[in-house]
Each structure stands twice: as C-alpha cells, then as structure tokens.
Coordinates of C-alpha atoms in Angstrom, one line a residue:
X1 CA 23.0 0.2 -9.0
X2 CA 22.1 3.1 -11.2
X3 CA 20.2 6.0 -9.6
X4 CA 17.5 8.3 -10.8
X5 CA 15.6 11.1 -9.4
X6 CA 12.4 9.1 -10.1
X7 CA 13.6 6.1 -8.0
X8 CA 12.2 6.2 -4.5
X9 CA 13.3 2.8 -3.3
X10 CA 16.7 1.1 -3.9
X11 CA 17.6 -2.3 -2.5
X12 CA 21.3 -3.2 -3.2
X13 CA 22.4 -6.7 -2.2
X14 CA 20.1 -6.7 0.7
X15 CA 20.5 -9.4 3.3
X16 CA 19.0 -10.2 6.7
X17 CA 20.2 -13.0 9.0
X18 CA 18.5 -14.2 12.2
X19 CA 20.2 -16.3 14.8
X20 CA 18.0 -19.3 15.7
X21 CA 16.9 -19.1 19.3
X22 CA 17.8 -15.4 19.6
X23 CA 15.2 -13.2 21.2
X24 CA 14.3 -10.2 19.0
X25 CA 11.9 -7.6 20.4
X26 CA 11.5 -3.9 21.0
X27 CA 11.8 -3.5 24.7
X28 CA 12.0 -1.1 27.6
X29 CA 15.3 0.1 29.0
X30 CA 15.1 -2.5 31.9
X31 CA 14.4 -5.3 29.4
X32 CA 17.2 -4.2 27.2
X33 CA 19.7 -4.3 30.1
X34 CA 18.4 -7.7 31.1
X35 CA 18.6 -9.0 27.5
X36 CA 22.3 -7.9 27.3
X37 CA 23.1 -9.7 30.5
X38 CA 21.4 -12.8 29.1
X39 CA 23.5 -12.6 26.0
X40 CA 26.7 -12.1 28.0
X41 CA 25.8 -15.2 30.1
X42 CA 25.1 -17.3 27.0
X43 CA 28.5 -16.3 25.5
X44 CA 30.2 -17.5 28.6
X45 CA 28.3 -20.8 28.5
X46 CA 29.4 -21.6 25.0
X47 CA 31.9 -20.3 22.5
X48 CA 30.2 -21.9 19.6
X49 CA 28.4 -19.6 17.1
X50 CA 24.7 -20.1 17.4
X51 CA 22.9 -21.4 14.2
X52 CA 21.4 -18.8 12.0
X53 CA 19.1 -18.5 9.0
X54 CA 19.1 -16.0 6.1
X55 CA 15.6 -14.6 5.7
X56 CA 16.9 -12.4 2.8
X57 CA 20.1 -12.7 0.8
X58 CA 21.5 -10.7 -2.1
X59 CA 18.2 -9.0 -3.0
X60 CA 18.6 -6.1 -5.4
X61 CA 15.8 -4.1 -7.1
X62 CA 14.5 -0.5 -7.4
X63 CA 11.0 1.0 -7.4
X64 CA 10.1 4.2 -9.2
X65 CA 7.7 6.8 -8.0
X66 CA 4.1 6.0 -8.6
X67 CA 4.7 2.3 -9.2
X68 CA 2.6 -0.4 -7.5
X69 CA 5.0 -3.4 -6.7
X70 CA 3.5 -6.7 -5.7
X71 CA 5.7 -9.0 -3.6
X72 CA 4.8 -12.7 -3.8
X73 CA 6.3 -16.0 -2.6
X74 CA 5.6 -18.9 -0.3
X75 CA 5.3 -18.5 3.4
X76 CA 8.8 -18.0 4.8
X77 CA 10.2 -16.6 1.6
X78 CA 11.2 -13.3 3.2
X79 CA 8.4 -11.1 2.1
X80 CA 7.5 -9.6 5.5
X81 CA 11.2 -9.3 6.4
X82 CA 11.7 -7.2 3.3
X83 CA 8.9 -4.8 4.2
X84 CA 10.1 -4.5 7.8
X85 CA 13.5 -3.4 6.5
X86 CA 11.9 -0.9 4.1
X87 CA 9.7 0.4 6.9
X88 CA 12.8 0.9 9.1
X89 CA 11.5 -1.5 11.7
X90 CA 14.6 -3.7 11.5
X91 CA 18.0 -3.2 10.0
X92 CA 19.6 -5.3 7.3
X93 CA 22.5 -7.6 8.1
X94 CA 24.2 -6.7 4.8
X95 CA 23.6 -4.5 1.8
X96 CA 21.5 -1.3 1.9
X97 CA 18.0 -0.1 1.4
X98 CA 17.5 3.6 0.4
X99 CA 14.0 5.1 0.8
X100 CA 13.2 8.5 -0.5
X101 CA 10.0 9.7 1.0
X102 CA 7.7 9.4 4.0
X103 CA 6.6 5.7 4.6
X104 CA 3.3 4.6 5.9
X105 CA 3.1 0.9 6.9
X106 CA 0.4 -1.6 7.5
X107 CA 2.3 -4.8 8.3
X108 CA -0.3 -6.4 10.6
X109 CA -3.7 -5.6 12.2
X110 CA -3.5 -2.4 14.2
X111 CA 0.2 -1.6 13.5
X112 CA 1.2 1.4 15.6
X113 CA -2.0 1.5 17.5
X114 CA -2.1 2.0 21.3
X115 CA -4.7 -0.4 22.8
X116 CA -5.7 2.0 25.6
X117 CA -6.3 5.0 23.3
X118 CA -9.5 5.6 21.4
X119 CA -9.9 5.4 17.7
X120 CA -9.8 9.2 17.5
X121 CA -6.6 9.4 19.5
X122 CA -5.0 6.7 17.5
X123 CA -5.7 8.5 14.2
X124 CA -3.8 11.5 15.5
X125 CA -1.1 9.4 17.0
X126 CA -0.4 7.6 13.7
X127 CA -0.4 10.9 11.8
X128 CA 2.2 12.3 14.2
X129 CA 4.3 9.2 13.8
X130 CA 4.2 9.8 10.0
X131 CA 5.4 13.3 10.6
X132 CA 2.2 15.0 9.7
X133 CA 1.0 18.3 11.2
X134 CA -2.2 18.4 13.2
X135 CA -3.9 20.5 10.5
X136 CA -3.1 17.9 7.9
X137 CA -4.6 15.1 10.0
X138 CA -7.7 17.2 10.8
X139 CA -8.2 17.8 7.0
X140 CA -8.4 14.0 6.3
X141 CA -10.0 13.0 9.6
X142 CA -13.6 12.8 8.3
X143 CA -12.5 10.7 5.3
X144 CA -10.7 8.2 7.6
X145 CA -13.7 7.8 9.9
X146 CA -16.1 7.4 6.9
X147 CA -13.9 4.8 5.2
X148 CA -13.4 2.8 8.4
X149 CA -17.1 2.8 9.3
X150 CA -16.4 3.2 13.0
X151 CA -18.1 6.5 13.7
X152 CA -20.2 5.0 16.5
X153 CA -17.1 3.7 18.2
X154 CA -14.7 6.5 17.5
X155 CA -14.3 7.4 21.2
X156 CA -14.0 3.8 22.4
X157 CA -10.5 2.4 23.2
X158 CA -9.4 0.2 20.3
X159 CA -8.7 -2.7 22.7
X160 CA -12.4 -3.2 22.6
X161 CA -12.6 -3.3 18.8
X162 CA -13.1 -6.5 16.8
X163 CA -10.4 -7.6 14.4
X164 CA -12.5 -6.3 11.5
X165 CA -12.9 -2.8 13.1
X166 CA -9.1 -2.8 13.9
X167 CA -8.3 -3.6 10.3
X168 CA -10.7 -1.1 8.8
X169 CA -9.3 1.7 11.0
X170 CA -5.7 0.7 10.5
X171 CA -6.0 0.6 6.7
X172 CA -8.0 3.8 6.6
X173 CA -5.3 5.6 8.6
X174 CA -2.4 4.1 6.5
X175 CA -4.1 5.0 3.2
X176 CA -5.5 8.4 3.9
X177 CA -2.6 10.2 5.8
X178 CA -0.8 10.8 2.5
X179 CA 2.5 8.8 2.9
X180 CA 4.6 9.1 -0.2
X181 CA 5.3 5.3 0.0
X182 CA 2.6 2.9 1.3
X183 CA 3.7 -0.5 2.5
X184 CA 1.0 -3.1 3.0
X185 CA 1.3 -6.7 4.1
X186 CA -1.7 -9.0 3.6
X187 CA -4.3 -6.3 4.2
X188 CA -6.9 -8.5 2.4
X189 CA -6.4 -11.4 4.8
X190 CA -8.9 -9.8 7.2
X191 CA -12.3 -8.4 6.5
X192 CA -15.4 -9.2 4.5
X193 CA -15.7 -9.0 0.7
X194 CA -17.1 -5.5 0.8
X195 CA -14.2 -4.1 2.8
X196 CA -11.7 -5.9 0.7
X197 CA -13.2 -4.3 -2.4
X198 CA -13.0 -0.9 -0.8
X199 CA -9.3 -1.6 0.0
X200 CA -8.5 -2.5 -3.5
X201 CA -10.3 0.6 -4.8
X202 CA -8.4 2.8 -2.4
X203 CA -5.1 1.3 -3.3
X204 CA -5.8 2.0 -6.9
X205 CA -6.6 5.6 -6.1
X206 CA -3.4 5.9 -4.1
X207 CA -1.3 4.6 -7.0
X208 CA -3.0 6.9 -9.5
X209 CA -2.3 9.9 -7.3
X210 CA 1.5 9.3 -7.9
X211 CA 2.3 7.6 -4.6
X212 CA 4.3 4.4 -4.5
X213 CA 2.8 1.2 -3.1
X214 CA 4.5 -2.1 -2.0
X215 CA 1.9 -4.8 -1.6
X216 CA 2.3 -8.4 -0.2
X217 CA -0.6 -10.7 -0.9
X218 CA -1.4 -14.4 -1.6
X219 CA -4.3 -13.1 -3.6
X220 CA -2.9 -13.4 -7.1
X221 CA -5.9 -11.7 -8.8
X222 CA -5.3 -8.6 -6.6
X223 CA -1.6 -8.7 -7.5
X224 CA -2.3 -8.8 -11.2
X225 CA -5.0 -6.2 -11.2
X226 CA -3.3 -3.7 -8.9
X227 CA 0.4 -4.1 -9.5
X228 CA 2.3 -3.1 -12.6
X229 CA 5.3 -5.1 -11.6
X230 CA 6.0 -7.9 -9.1
X231 CA 8.9 -9.4 -7.2
X232 CA 9.0 -13.1 -6.6
X233 CA 11.0 -14.1 -3.5
X234 CA 12.1 -17.7 -3.0
X235 CA 13.8 -18.8 0.2
X236 CA 15.1 -15.3 0.8
X237 CA 16.4 -14.7 -2.7
X238 CA 15.1 -12.7 -5.6
X239 CA 13.7 -15.3 -8.1
X240 CA 12.1 -13.0 -10.6
X241 CA 11.3 -9.3 -11.2
X242 CA 9.1 -8.1 -14.0
X243 CA 5.6 -7.6 -15.3
X244 CA 3.2 -8.8 -12.6
X245 CA 1.2 -11.1 -14.9
X246 CA 4.3 -12.8 -16.1
X247 CA 5.8 -13.2 -12.7
X248 CA 2.5 -14.5 -11.2
X249 CA 2.1 -17.0 -14.0
X250 CA 5.6 -18.4 -13.5
X251 CA 5.1 -18.5 -9.8
X252 CA 1.8 -20.4 -10.0
X253 CA 3.1 -22.9 -12.5
X254 CA 5.8 -23.9 -10.0
X255 CA 3.5 -23.9 -7.0
X256 CA 0.9 -26.0 -8.7
X257 CA 2.9 -29.0 -9.8
X258 CA 0.7 -31.2 -12.0
X259 CA -0.6 -34.3 -10.3
X260 CA -3.3 -36.0 -12.3
X261 CA -3.8 -39.1 -10.1
X262 CA -4.0 -38.9 -6.3
X263 CA -4.3 -42.1 -4.3
X264 CA -4.4 -42.3 -0.5
X265 CA -3.5 -45.1 1.8
X266 CA -6.1 -46.2 4.4
X267 CA -4.6 -44.3 7.2
X268 CA -4.1 -41.1 5.2
X269 CA -7.4 -41.0 3.3
X270 CA -9.6 -38.0 3.9
X271 CA -12.8 -38.8 5.8
X272 CA -13.8 -40.8 8.9
X273 CA -15.0 -44.2 9.9
X274 CA -18.2 -43.7 7.8
X275 CA -16.7 -42.5 4.6
X276 CA -13.2 -42.4 3.0
X277 CA -12.0 -40.7 -0.2
X278 CA -9.6 -43.2 -1.8
X279 CA -8.6 -41.8 -5.2
X280 CA -9.2 -38.8 -7.5
X281 CA -7.9 -38.7 -11.1
X282 CA -8.3 -36.7 -14.2
X283 CA -7.7 -38.2 -17.7
X284 CA -8.2 -37.3 -21.3
X285 CA -11.2 -39.2 -22.8
X286 CA -9.6 -39.3 -26.2
X287 CA -6.7 -41.3 -24.9
X288 CA -4.0 -38.7 -25.4
X289 CA -1.4 -37.9 -22.8
X290 CA -1.5 -34.1 -23.2
X291 CA -4.7 -32.1 -22.3
X292 CA -5.5 -29.2 -24.6
X293 CA -8.3 -26.7 -24.7
X294 CA -10.1 -29.1 -27.1
X295 CA -9.7 -32.3 -25.0
X296 CA -12.8 -33.8 -23.3
X297 CA -11.9 -34.8 -19.8
X298 CA -13.1 -37.3 -17.2
X299 CA -12.8 -36.7 -13.4
X300 CA -13.0 -39.9 -11.4
X301 CA -13.7 -40.1 -7.7
X302 CA -13.3 -43.4 -5.8
X303 CA -14.5 -43.6 -2.2
X304 CA -15.5 -46.2 0.4
X305 CA -18.8 -46.1 2.3
X306 CA -19.0 -48.0 5.6
X307 CA -22.4 -47.1 6.9
X308 CA -25.9 -47.3 5.5
X309 CA -28.4 -44.5 5.1
X310 CA -25.8 -41.7 4.3
X311 CA -27.6 -39.2 2.1
X312 CA -24.5 -37.7 0.4
X313 CA -23.6 -35.1 -2.1
X314 CA -20.3 -35.5 -3.8
X315 CA -19.1 -32.0 -4.8
X316 CA -16.1 -30.8 -6.7
X317 CA -14.8 -27.3 -7.4
X318 CA -12.7 -26.7 -10.5
X319 CA -10.3 -23.8 -9.9
X320 CA -7.9 -21.9 -12.2
X321 CA -4.4 -21.0 -11.4
X322 CA -5.4 -17.8 -9.6
X323 CA -7.6 -19.8 -7.3
X324 CA -10.9 -18.6 -8.9
X325 CA -13.6 -21.2 -8.9
X326 CA -14.5 -21.8 -12.6
X327 CA -17.5 -24.0 -11.7
X328 CA -18.9 -26.4 -9.1
X329 CA -20.7 -29.6 -9.8
X330 CA -22.2 -32.3 -7.6
X331 CA -24.0 -35.6 -7.7
X332 CA -26.5 -36.8 -5.1
X333 CA -25.8 -40.3 -3.7
X334 CA -28.8 -41.5 -1.6
X335 CA -28.7 -44.5 0.8
X336 CA -25.9 -46.4 -1.0
X337 CA -25.1 -49.7 0.6
X338 CA -21.6 -50.1 2.2
X339 CA -19.0 -50.7 -0.4
X340 CA -16.5 -49.0 -2.7
X341 CA -17.9 -46.7 -5.4
X342 CA -16.6 -44.8 -8.4
X343 CA -18.2 -41.6 -9.7
X344 CA -17.2 -40.0 -13.0
X345 CA -17.9 -36.5 -14.2
X346 CA -17.2 -35.6 -17.8
X347 CA -16.1 -32.2 -18.9
X348 CA -16.5 -31.5 -22.6
X349 CA -13.7 -30.2 -24.8
X350 CA -13.7 -26.6 -26.0
X351 CA -14.7 -25.3 -22.6
X352 CA -11.6 -24.7 -20.4
X353 CA -9.0 -22.0 -21.1
X354 CA -5.3 -22.8 -21.2
X355 CA -3.5 -22.8 -17.9
X356 CA -3.2 -24.7 -14.7
X357 CA -6.3 -26.1 -13.0
X358 CA -7.0 -27.8 -9.7
X359 CA -9.8 -29.9 -8.3
X360 CA -11.1 -29.6 -4.7
X361 CA -13.5 -32.2 -3.3
X362 CA -16.2 -32.1 -0.6
X363 CA -18.7 -34.7 0.6
X364 CA -21.8 -33.2 2.3
X365 CA -24.3 -35.3 4.3
X366 CA -28.0 -34.4 4.4
X367 CA -27.2 -31.3 2.4
X368 CA -25.8 -29.5 5.5
X369 CA -23.0 -31.4 7.3
X370 CA -19.5 -31.5 5.9
X371 CA -18.0 -34.9 6.1
X372 CA -15.0 -34.7 3.8
X373 CA -13.3 -31.6 2.5
X374 CA -9.9 -31.7 0.6
X375 CA -8.4 -28.9 -1.5
X376 CA -6.3 -29.2 -4.7
X377 CA -6.4 -33.0 -4.7
X378 CA -5.4 -33.1 -8.3
X379 CA -3.7 -30.5 -10.5
X380 CA -3.5 -30.6 -14.3
X381 CA -2.4 -28.3 -17.1
X382 CA -4.5 -27.4 -20.1
X383 CA -2.4 -26.6 -23.1
X384 CA -3.3 -24.1 -25.8
X385 CA -4.3 -25.1 -29.3
X386 CA -3.6 -23.6 -32.7
X387 CA -7.0 -24.5 -34.0
X388 CA -8.9 -21.5 -35.4
X389 CA -6.5 -19.1 -33.8
X390 CA -5.8 -17.1 -36.9
X391 CA -3.2 -14.4 -36.2
X392 CA -3.9 -14.1 -32.5
X393 CA -0.9 -15.4 -30.5
X394 CA -1.4 -14.1 -27.0
X395 CA -3.0 -16.0 -24.1
X396 CA -6.8 -15.9 -24.6
X397 CA -8.7 -13.8 -22.0
X398 CA -11.3 -15.3 -19.8
X399 CA -11.8 -18.0 -17.2
X400 CA -13.3 -20.4 -19.9
X401 CA -13.2 -20.3 -23.7
X402 CA -16.2 -22.3 -25.0
X403 CA -16.9 -23.1 -28.6
X404 CA -20.4 -21.7 -29.2
X405 CA -22.9 -22.1 -32.0
X406 CA -23.6 -19.0 -34.1
X407 CA -26.1 -18.3 -36.8
X408 CA -25.3 -15.5 -39.3
X409 CA -27.6 -14.5 -42.2
X410 CA -29.1 -11.7 -44.1
X411 CA -31.1 -9.2 -42.1
X412 CA -33.8 -9.5 -44.8
X413 CA -34.7 -13.0 -43.8
X414 CA -32.4 -15.7 -45.1
X415 CA -30.5 -17.6 -42.4
X416 CA -27.1 -19.0 -43.3
X417 CA -26.0 -21.6 -40.6
X418 CA -22.3 -21.5 -39.7
X419 CA -20.3 -22.4 -36.7
X420 CA -17.8 -20.0 -35.1
X421 CA -15.9 -20.0 -31.9
X422 CA -17.1 -17.8 -29.1
X423 CA -13.6 -18.0 -27.7
X424 CA -11.7 -17.1 -30.9
X425 CA -9.6 -20.1 -30.2

C-alpha cells in the first residue's frame, strides 16, 4: 500500500477472527489468571479447534488527514470491530492498521466514563486518557459543559445520569478535546432531534478544522451530508469504497430489494383477532411493467375486519431510499361491517423522483390506538425518464419532481400560457 505524509490511517489486509464461545473481556489480574486456567482446562477436554468467525477479512483502505469517512453496512458486517481495532481496543488477527495521530473514540454511550465519578471528574479523566495536559482540558472545559447541557448536574456521579445526559456529555468530551482522529459509532442513535442536529453540526466543524473523522451510522442522510467518502462493509469484507453518495446509493439499492406485491398467510398477517392486513401491492395504472417518474401508480391495501364498530384510519407512509418520509396519506373507515375490504390510493405521474421507494402501513383505531403497524411492506423502483431533460444527465435533486403549471408573459400585460416542468425533468 502506498504511503503519504497526508495519510493518517492505513488498513492493510486487515482481519479479525473470533472463536465462537470464547470469552473476551478486559479483566482484573485475578480474572485473567482464572480465564487462563479455564482455557487450559478446555484444551485438555477437547483437542478439536473451536469454531470461529471472521468479523473482518482482507480489508484495505487509507484515510487522508481532514477526511470524513462514513462506514456503512448491515448489522454484523464488521463496522464496530473495525473501529475497535482503529481505536486500539482490540488487536487484529491478521494484517495491520497504522494510525498517525491522537485518537478520540465514542463507540458506545459513556465510553471511558467511570460511573462513580462526577461529570466534572470524567471530563478530566477522559482528557488525561487522550494524553492532554490539564491546561488544555481547562481551556475547553466551559465549551464541553455548555454543549452537553449538564451544568446543573456537573458534580453529580454519572451513574445517576439518564442515557441522554450520558450521551451528551460523552459526545461533548470526544468532540471538544481536540483528538486528531475522531472515531464515532452510531452517536445519533441516542438523543432527541435537537441534540442530533448539534452533533451533526459539531462533526462538520471538526472536519473543517482539518481533523479526521470516522463515522458509523445507519442514517444515510447523515452519511451523505457529512462524509466525503464511504466504506461499505459486507460480511466482514470491503464491498465498496468511494464517493459517499455513490456508495450509499449502491448499498440502499441492494438492501431495498424491489417487492411490489406482498401477501401474508392467515397466521403471519399483521394485526390481531379484530383486524388483519392481508395484502399490499403497487402497480402502474397505465399497464406497463416498468415504473418511471411519469407513471401514475395505484397502491392497493386488502384487509379483513372481524369486529363491528371499529373506527379506523388506514395510513400509509411513502419513503425514499434514505428513509425520508415523502408524504403520508390516510383514509377514514368508519363502522365497516365484518368482511374483507380493498382500499386503493392513486398517486399521479410526474410527482415522484427517480430512486427506490418503500411503503409503510398503519391502522389506527379511534384516532389514537395503534392496531397494526408494518414497515417497508412493499418496495418499488421509479426509473428516470428522458422526457424534457434537455442536456441534464445527472440525477435530479429533490425528494419529489412534480410537473407544475407555469404562466409566462409580457410584463406589460399580455399573458402567454405555457406549460413547463417544475422539476426540469
């Protein structure tokens, strides 16, 4: 692998193997001795090699100073294992990982915190672990406390903190104590929307200051907006490395395999003894097989009602491939007699943008009680169209791309009607 003074992380044929059933922890001296005795006893019991699994295998890439690298993949793909190796928490089984610079890690809520110490004491403890001098920590102390919003509880032991307070303080410490490389695993999985927005903004500031960030998240919008490049791990192997938008697009297309018709058997159907969702499908109303941005669609929902006097709302949420809700629609079903029903919602053409879409369904009783909730029941692709595109060949921006009516005329009074596309299709 080529080297450069600008490269701060090098992974060369990195691999990590775990033996199934092996106990792995970070223990006291007494526990370590007991653990070695246990292993010796087990070796005497059986000569067979215990089964193992490769969490990472043959992973090679490099990260340059100031880059923000997103790491994506399904659960169990090896993302957290990779960050633990880069944070020097665990050693690789094979290959090597070279890190040039001081690493600050936030791999789980409260990483590195001591439960019996106060928030104030943990700030200084974490700074010392990062190798910072007391004067450096004092200089950033007020910023950390203000960001974490824990001033009132600063001298309270962190074991009494809520998970949200833990996360706010942990992220504030990791981001403000000036590590040259910041390693973050799913920081946005905890906390409210306001805190998540603060985290994203701070991570952007960190990257603009020339520091390097490695960021694991299942939030594809955050990966695309924050990260210049992305790594896609698949079953422990490097599947793709490149521009974050391209990598995320390829990943989501594989994860969201199109399924335009979903039928459940009686024992699998979402619902209860009062209501069962039996089938959801999406079809092109013009009879074509392929769905383009110009195609009118029909969403069909079939369900069985077994009890009278159910005041129901049938809701569906249409999501794009990043998981953003494009819109929500519902129909009110009041006091339908027991039986099997079909509801159809029509979506006009020239509304959706190209890409992968999914439909989530919910039945709500009396406008307050959730009876059925099922996510991503059908998935379908919307293809692009060359109609009225002109010389624009890239993917069109925006969640939707409607065809809108325009009037253009002389400013002196005469109106010349014409139709143009609001989406520049």
